[in-house]
């Protein structure tokens, strides 16, 4: 089960484990019962329902149930990792029961658990999965908002839950369209942004931040998702993600800004994906707050520095600049009259845009050389030369007028 930990992404073979090959084979005993038992154990669990057992003699019952749920999520991740994605096409036997095609079983990499995951097609089952993900993921911030210490059930398997969520979205062709059309996606956006923000400086949770980024990136490509982001954030999260007038849009923008400016260096490869999320939702962005607008312009100014534009290890700053310019251009083109703070922030940061206009190769080389010399001198005089404190001056918003949102582009 630990084999993937010792391989790089390029050299990893998902079918190399002979033991997992036997466990996930079509003839594995009690595979259907085990799969449905694990799914029911995980997604029917409600951490808040165990708060009444906190100071009673039955607290051990809650702890045992939490450990059972965490172990079940880990086992699901192991079983769903081996092999290749399953087919969602239903095959029925003589007794009108779903079975597995013989030709499919003989293929290398067949995994009966991934096949059963792909064949979940009932509406109540899809709703059960979505509600379970929301209920478990929001425990990440609910446990920190309680008045009594540990008064709410606390789970620690958020990384496993994000992995399973990504597996379901990728391998079940009905789940993602269903939650976009029939569910409130904002209930997933809030805990995902919270988890990304909390894990951005933890190198052991970089993988979770990456999967959260991919989930938001896939969602941002759908129009219905972006339109739903206009709903306000009705909760004060126990973190530095302040609630603003921009609703879910500003929540995502604040998360992206924190990951880029205050995240771990390992997150550098995600910068372009994070900014792509902002560009995807930009045609529908309304009521952007002034602090968020200033952060986006400051981010543009950071990437527009000549020493960054010509550094190979700065996460392709040129691509990031193009994405930010595309975001600004789309917002102003489609939602100008409800995003006046962005226009004001761009006017205040006009020097950043002028810097790009005047940029030349010779000037960039000279600026990069001077910046490198400055950093080396600071490192010689300061023991903390490798640590940079990013700051932003947020101008108070003078009068947030509520303007009717423009019709989004079709």
PDB file of C-alpha atoms in Angstrom, residues 18-215:
ATOM      1  CA  UNK A  18       0.253  -7.726  -6.929  1.00  0.00           C
ATOM      2  CA  UNK A  19      -1.453  -7.693  -3.529  1.00  0.00           C
ATOM      3  CA  UNK A  20      -3.766  -4.824  -4.473  1.00  0.00           C
ATOM      4  CA  UNK A  21      -4.352  -6.512  -7.808  1.00  0.00           C
ATOM      5  CA  UNK A  22      -5.839  -9.508  -5.972  1.00  0.00           C
ATOM      6  CA  UNK A  23      -7.815  -7.380  -3.504  1.00  0.00           C
ATOM      7  CA  UNK A  24      -9.428  -5.292  -6.264  1.00  0.00           C
ATOM      8  CA  UNK A  25     -10.028  -8.137  -8.722  1.00  0.00           C
ATOM      9  CA  UNK A  26     -13.520  -8.898  -9.985  1.00  0.00           C
ATOM     10  CA  UNK A  27     -13.588 -12.177  -8.045  1.00  0.00           C
ATOM     11  CA  UNK A  28     -12.541 -10.554  -4.748  1.00  0.00           C
ATOM     12  CA  UNK A  29     -14.876 -11.954  -2.054  1.00  0.00           C
ATOM     13  CA  UNK A  30     -17.459  -9.585  -0.562  1.00  0.00           C
ATOM     14  CA  UNK A  31     -16.181  -6.656  -2.668  1.00  0.00           C
ATOM     15  CA  UNK A  32     -19.633  -5.119  -3.132  1.00  0.00           C
ATOM     16  CA  UNK A  33     -20.488  -5.411   0.569  1.00  0.00           C
ATOM     17  CA  UNK A  34     -17.143  -3.901   1.582  1.00  0.00           C
ATOM     18  CA  UNK A  35     -17.437  -0.975  -0.853  1.00  0.00           C
ATOM     19  CA  UNK A  36     -20.954  -0.008   0.222  1.00  0.00           C
ATOM     20  CA  UNK A  37     -20.135  -0.475   3.906  1.00  0.00           C
ATOM     21  CA  UNK A  38     -17.155   1.859   3.644  1.00  0.00           C
ATOM     22  CA  UNK A  39     -19.147   4.475   1.722  1.00  0.00           C
ATOM     23  CA  UNK A  40     -22.025   4.374   4.204  1.00  0.00           C
ATOM     24  CA  UNK A  41     -19.682   4.514   7.187  1.00  0.00           C
ATOM     25  CA  UNK A  42     -17.921   7.622   5.878  1.00  0.00           C
ATOM     26  CA  UNK A  43     -20.709   9.655   4.299  1.00  0.00           C
ATOM     27  CA  UNK A  44     -23.400   9.009   6.897  1.00  0.00           C
ATOM     28  CA  UNK A  45     -21.193  10.257   9.728  1.00  0.00           C
ATOM     29  CA  UNK A  46     -22.158  13.585  11.286  1.00  0.00           C
ATOM     30  CA  UNK A  47     -19.467  15.011  13.612  1.00  0.00           C
ATOM     31  CA  UNK A  48     -21.859  17.545  15.144  1.00  0.00           C
ATOM     32  CA  UNK A  49     -24.236  14.834  16.351  1.00  0.00           C
ATOM     33  CA  UNK A  50     -21.602  13.634  18.818  1.00  0.00           C
ATOM     34  CA  UNK A  51     -21.205  16.943  20.644  1.00  0.00           C
ATOM     35  CA  UNK A  52     -23.734  15.839  23.277  1.00  0.00           C
ATOM     36  CA  UNK A  53     -21.424  12.974  24.239  1.00  0.00           C
ATOM     37  CA  UNK A  54     -18.489  15.251  24.995  1.00  0.00           C
ATOM     38  CA  UNK A  55     -18.661  15.437  28.768  1.00  0.00           C
ATOM     39  CA  UNK A  56     -20.483  12.151  29.341  1.00  0.00           C
ATOM     40  CA  UNK A  57     -19.210   8.679  30.028  1.00  0.00           C
ATOM     41  CA  UNK A  58     -20.054   7.794  26.419  1.00  0.00           C
ATOM     42  CA  UNK A  59     -17.343  10.023  24.939  1.00  0.00           C
ATOM     43  CA  UNK A  60     -15.357   6.906  24.083  1.00  0.00           C
ATOM     44  CA  UNK A  61     -18.138   5.902  21.694  1.00  0.00           C
ATOM     45  CA  UNK A  62     -17.605   9.108  19.739  1.00  0.00           C
ATOM     46  CA  UNK A  63     -13.831   8.644  19.603  1.00  0.00           C
ATOM     47  CA  UNK A  64     -14.198   5.071  18.371  1.00  0.00           C
ATOM     48  CA  UNK A  65     -16.623   6.174  15.671  1.00  0.00           C
ATOM     49  CA  UNK A  66     -14.274   8.957  14.548  1.00  0.00           C
ATOM     50  CA  UNK A  67     -11.392   6.493  14.296  1.00  0.00           C
ATOM     51  CA  UNK A  68     -13.610   4.129  12.302  1.00  0.00           C
ATOM     52  CA  UNK A  69     -14.481   6.897   9.837  1.00  0.00           C
ATOM     53  CA  UNK A  70     -10.855   7.963   9.442  1.00  0.00           C
ATOM     54  CA  UNK A  71      -9.723   4.382   8.890  1.00  0.00           C
ATOM     55  CA  UNK A  72     -12.504   3.852   6.347  1.00  0.00           C
ATOM     56  CA  UNK A  73     -11.435   6.901   4.335  1.00  0.00           C
ATOM     57  CA  UNK A  74      -7.847   5.664   4.279  1.00  0.00           C
ATOM     58  CA  UNK A  75      -8.936   2.208   3.117  1.00  0.00           C
ATOM     59  CA  UNK A  76     -11.102   3.748   0.401  1.00  0.00           C
ATOM     60  CA  UNK A  77      -8.140   5.778  -0.861  1.00  0.00           C
ATOM     61  CA  UNK A  78      -6.015   2.618  -1.062  1.00  0.00           C
ATOM     62  CA  UNK A  79      -8.676   0.595  -2.865  1.00  0.00           C
ATOM     63  CA  UNK A  80      -9.484   3.392  -5.339  1.00  0.00           C
ATOM     64  CA  UNK A  81      -5.855   4.170  -6.163  1.00  0.00           C
ATOM     65  CA  UNK A  82      -4.864   0.873  -7.787  1.00  0.00           C
ATOM     66  CA  UNK A  83      -5.478   0.162 -11.438  1.00  0.00           C
ATOM     67  CA  UNK A  84      -7.272   2.132 -14.103  1.00  0.00           C
ATOM     68  CA  UNK A  85     -10.603   4.032 -14.037  1.00  0.00           C
ATOM     69  CA  UNK A  86     -13.655   1.837 -14.258  1.00  0.00           C
ATOM     70  CA  UNK A  87     -16.341   1.869 -16.918  1.00  0.00           C
ATOM     71  CA  UNK A  88     -19.658   3.522 -16.096  1.00  0.00           C
ATOM     72  CA  UNK A  89     -21.593   1.385 -18.590  1.00  0.00           C
ATOM     73  CA  UNK A  90     -24.055  -0.885 -16.817  1.00  0.00           C
ATOM     74  CA  UNK A  91     -24.019  -4.605 -17.708  1.00  0.00           C
ATOM     75  CA  UNK A  92     -26.858  -6.813 -16.452  1.00  0.00           C
ATOM     76  CA  UNK A  93     -26.922 -10.561 -15.946  1.00  0.00           C
ATOM     77  CA  UNK A  94     -29.689 -13.137 -16.297  1.00  0.00           C
ATOM     78  CA  UNK A  95     -31.284 -12.139 -12.988  1.00  0.00           C
ATOM     79  CA  UNK A  96     -31.358  -8.460 -14.024  1.00  0.00           C
ATOM     80  CA  UNK A  97     -28.558  -7.575 -11.621  1.00  0.00           C
ATOM     81  CA  UNK A  98     -25.528  -5.443 -12.505  1.00  0.00           C
ATOM     82  CA  UNK A  99     -22.503  -7.559 -13.313  1.00  0.00           C
ATOM     83  CA  UNK A 100     -19.031  -7.025 -14.775  1.00  0.00           C
ATOM     84  CA  UNK A 101     -18.306  -7.759 -18.415  1.00  0.00           C
ATOM     85  CA  UNK A 102     -15.906 -10.687 -18.914  1.00  0.00           C
ATOM     86  CA  UNK A 103     -13.786  -8.813 -21.468  1.00  0.00           C
ATOM     87  CA  UNK A 104     -13.410  -5.914 -19.029  1.00  0.00           C
ATOM     88  CA  UNK A 105     -12.246  -8.195 -16.224  1.00  0.00           C
ATOM     89  CA  UNK A 106      -9.464  -9.588 -18.376  1.00  0.00           C
ATOM     90  CA  UNK A 107      -8.013  -6.141 -19.055  1.00  0.00           C
ATOM     91  CA  UNK A 108      -4.860  -5.207 -17.163  1.00  0.00           C
ATOM     92  CA  UNK A 109      -5.566  -2.758 -14.358  1.00  0.00           C
ATOM     93  CA  UNK A 110      -9.208  -3.680 -13.778  1.00  0.00           C
ATOM     94  CA  UNK A 111     -10.396  -2.484 -10.348  1.00  0.00           C
ATOM     95  CA  UNK A 112     -13.821  -3.590  -9.182  1.00  0.00           C
ATOM     96  CA  UNK A 113     -14.049  -0.748  -6.646  1.00  0.00           C
ATOM     97  CA  UNK A 114     -13.380   1.947  -9.218  1.00  0.00           C
ATOM     98  CA  UNK A 115     -15.946   0.287 -11.473  1.00  0.00           C
ATOM     99  CA  UNK A 116     -18.584   0.385  -8.714  1.00  0.00           C
ATOM    100  CA  UNK A 117     -17.715   4.031  -8.016  1.00  0.00           C
ATOM    101  CA  UNK A 118     -18.185   4.929 -11.678  1.00  0.00           C
ATOM    102  CA  UNK A 119     -21.578   3.158 -11.810  1.00  0.00           C
ATOM    103  CA  UNK A 120     -23.281   5.119  -9.031  1.00  0.00           C
ATOM    104  CA  UNK A 121     -26.220   6.574 -10.953  1.00  0.00           C
ATOM    105  CA  UNK A 122     -29.216   6.985  -8.644  1.00  0.00           C
ATOM    106  CA  UNK A 123     -30.184  10.536  -7.763  1.00  0.00           C
ATOM    107  CA  UNK A 124     -30.551   9.841  -4.052  1.00  0.00           C
ATOM    108  CA  UNK A 125     -27.102   8.216  -3.960  1.00  0.00           C
ATOM    109  CA  UNK A 126     -25.490  11.188  -5.709  1.00  0.00           C
ATOM    110  CA  UNK A 127     -27.197  13.534  -3.264  1.00  0.00           C
ATOM    111  CA  UNK A 128     -26.053  11.354  -0.373  1.00  0.00           C
ATOM    112  CA  UNK A 129     -22.434  11.682  -1.514  1.00  0.00           C
ATOM    113  CA  UNK A 130     -22.633  15.466  -1.913  1.00  0.00           C
ATOM    114  CA  UNK A 131     -24.254  16.010   1.483  1.00  0.00           C
ATOM    115  CA  UNK A 132     -21.663  13.736   3.072  1.00  0.00           C
ATOM    116  CA  UNK A 133     -18.754  15.654   1.562  1.00  0.00           C
ATOM    117  CA  UNK A 134     -20.213  18.988   2.697  1.00  0.00           C
ATOM    118  CA  UNK A 135     -20.973  17.768   6.218  1.00  0.00           C
ATOM    119  CA  UNK A 136     -17.502  16.299   6.739  1.00  0.00           C
ATOM    120  CA  UNK A 137     -15.423  19.020   5.068  1.00  0.00           C
ATOM    121  CA  UNK A 138     -17.074  21.907   6.900  1.00  0.00           C
ATOM    122  CA  UNK A 139     -16.022  20.261  10.167  1.00  0.00           C
ATOM    123  CA  UNK A 140     -12.592  21.753   9.431  1.00  0.00           C
ATOM    124  CA  UNK A 141     -13.757  25.226  10.513  1.00  0.00           C
ATOM    125  CA  UNK A 142     -16.786  24.364  12.628  1.00  0.00           C
ATOM    126  CA  UNK A 143     -14.627  22.671  15.246  1.00  0.00           C
ATOM    127  CA  UNK A 144     -12.684  25.938  15.680  1.00  0.00           C
ATOM    128  CA  UNK A 145     -15.812  28.064  15.997  1.00  0.00           C
ATOM    129  CA  UNK A 146     -17.292  26.263  18.999  1.00  0.00           C
ATOM    130  CA  UNK A 147     -17.453  28.077  22.341  1.00  0.00           C
ATOM    131  CA  UNK A 148     -16.578  25.065  24.490  1.00  0.00           C
ATOM    132  CA  UNK A 149     -13.249  23.316  23.896  1.00  0.00           C
ATOM    133  CA  UNK A 150     -13.627  20.281  21.638  1.00  0.00           C
ATOM    134  CA  UNK A 151     -17.410  20.573  21.954  1.00  0.00           C
ATOM    135  CA  UNK A 152     -17.823  19.350  18.380  1.00  0.00           C
ATOM    136  CA  UNK A 153     -16.628  16.071  16.968  1.00  0.00           C
ATOM    137  CA  UNK A 154     -13.253  16.550  15.322  1.00  0.00           C
ATOM    138  CA  UNK A 155     -12.046  14.504  12.370  1.00  0.00           C
ATOM    139  CA  UNK A 156      -8.588  14.635  10.837  1.00  0.00           C
ATOM    140  CA  UNK A 157      -9.084  12.891   7.492  1.00  0.00           C
ATOM    141  CA  UNK A 158      -9.583  15.955   5.297  1.00  0.00           C
ATOM    142  CA  UNK A 159      -6.779  15.014   2.918  1.00  0.00           C
ATOM    143  CA  UNK A 160      -8.369  11.613   2.325  1.00  0.00           C
ATOM    144  CA  UNK A 161     -11.783  13.223   1.791  1.00  0.00           C
ATOM    145  CA  UNK A 162     -10.372  15.597  -0.816  1.00  0.00           C
ATOM    146  CA  UNK A 163      -8.752  12.641  -2.612  1.00  0.00           C
ATOM    147  CA  UNK A 164     -12.053  10.736  -2.647  1.00  0.00           C
ATOM    148  CA  UNK A 165     -13.929  13.849  -3.836  1.00  0.00           C
ATOM    149  CA  UNK A 166     -11.506  14.215  -6.734  1.00  0.00           C
ATOM    150  CA  UNK A 167     -11.867  10.515  -7.565  1.00  0.00           C
ATOM    151  CA  UNK A 168     -15.658  10.771  -7.634  1.00  0.00           C
ATOM    152  CA  UNK A 169     -15.608  13.901  -9.806  1.00  0.00           C
ATOM    153  CA  UNK A 170     -13.160  12.360 -12.257  1.00  0.00           C
ATOM    154  CA  UNK A 171     -14.516   8.837 -12.533  1.00  0.00           C
ATOM    155  CA  UNK A 172     -18.278   9.123 -12.086  1.00  0.00           C
ATOM    156  CA  UNK A 173     -19.732  10.833 -15.182  1.00  0.00           C
ATOM    157  CA  UNK A 174     -23.009  11.702 -13.421  1.00  0.00           C
ATOM    158  CA  UNK A 175     -21.800  13.180 -10.140  1.00  0.00           C
ATOM    159  CA  UNK A 176     -20.278  16.439 -11.357  1.00  0.00           C
ATOM    160  CA  UNK A 177     -23.177  17.451 -13.671  1.00  0.00           C
ATOM    161  CA  UNK A 178     -25.647  16.560 -10.916  1.00  0.00           C
ATOM    162  CA  UNK A 179     -24.092  18.728  -8.199  1.00  0.00           C
ATOM    163  CA  UNK A 180     -23.722  21.644 -10.623  1.00  0.00           C
ATOM    164  CA  UNK A 181     -27.404  21.549 -11.518  1.00  0.00           C
ATOM    165  CA  UNK A 182     -29.114  20.437  -8.304  1.00  0.00           C
ATOM    166  CA  UNK A 183     -26.794  21.323  -5.395  1.00  0.00           C
ATOM    167  CA  UNK A 184     -25.412  24.473  -3.803  1.00  0.00           C
ATOM    168  CA  UNK A 185     -21.759  24.408  -4.859  1.00  0.00           C
ATOM    169  CA  UNK A 186     -20.927  27.233  -2.464  1.00  0.00           C
ATOM    170  CA  UNK A 187     -21.235  24.714   0.358  1.00  0.00           C
ATOM    171  CA  UNK A 188     -18.151  23.023  -1.084  1.00  0.00           C
ATOM    172  CA  UNK A 189     -16.291  26.213  -2.007  1.00  0.00           C
ATOM    173  CA  UNK A 190     -16.116  27.535   1.563  1.00  0.00           C
ATOM    174  CA  UNK A 191     -14.460  24.466   3.189  1.00  0.00           C
ATOM    175  CA  UNK A 192     -12.174  23.939   0.200  1.00  0.00           C
ATOM    176  CA  UNK A 193     -10.924  27.543   0.392  1.00  0.00           C
ATOM    177  CA  UNK A 194     -10.522  27.218   4.159  1.00  0.00           C
ATOM    178  CA  UNK A 195      -8.460  24.025   3.825  1.00  0.00           C
ATOM    179  CA  UNK A 196      -6.273  25.585   1.129  1.00  0.00           C
ATOM    180  CA  UNK A 197      -5.644  28.658   3.237  1.00  0.00           C
ATOM    181  CA  UNK A 198      -4.806  26.651   6.355  1.00  0.00           C
ATOM    182  CA  UNK A 199      -2.475  24.230   4.541  1.00  0.00           C
ATOM    183  CA  UNK A 200      -0.681  26.715   2.284  1.00  0.00           C
ATOM    184  CA  UNK A 201       2.483  26.831   4.435  1.00  0.00           C
ATOM    185  CA  UNK A 202       2.554  23.164   5.432  1.00  0.00           C
ATOM    186  CA  UNK A 203       4.791  21.115   3.075  1.00  0.00           C
ATOM    187  CA  UNK A 204       3.167  17.869   4.242  1.00  0.00           C
ATOM    188  CA  UNK A 205      -0.209  19.040   2.928  1.00  0.00           C
ATOM    189  CA  UNK A 206       0.925  20.390  -0.427  1.00  0.00           C
ATOM    190  CA  UNK A 207      -0.835  17.524  -2.188  1.00  0.00           C
ATOM    191  CA  UNK A 208      -4.157  18.506  -0.643  1.00  0.00           C
ATOM    192  CA  UNK A 209      -3.721  22.104  -1.819  1.00  0.00           C
ATOM    193  CA  UNK A 210      -3.011  20.810  -5.316  1.00  0.00           C
ATOM    194  CA  UNK A 211      -6.168  18.685  -5.406  1.00  0.00           C
ATOM    195  CA  UNK A 212      -8.256  21.571  -4.027  1.00  0.00           C
ATOM    196  CA  UNK A 213      -6.846  23.743  -6.812  1.00  0.00           C
ATOM    197  CA  UNK A 214      -7.757  21.173  -9.462  1.00  0.00           C
ATOM    198  CA  UNK A 215     -11.292  20.847  -8.067  1.00  0.00           C
TER     199      UNK A 215
END
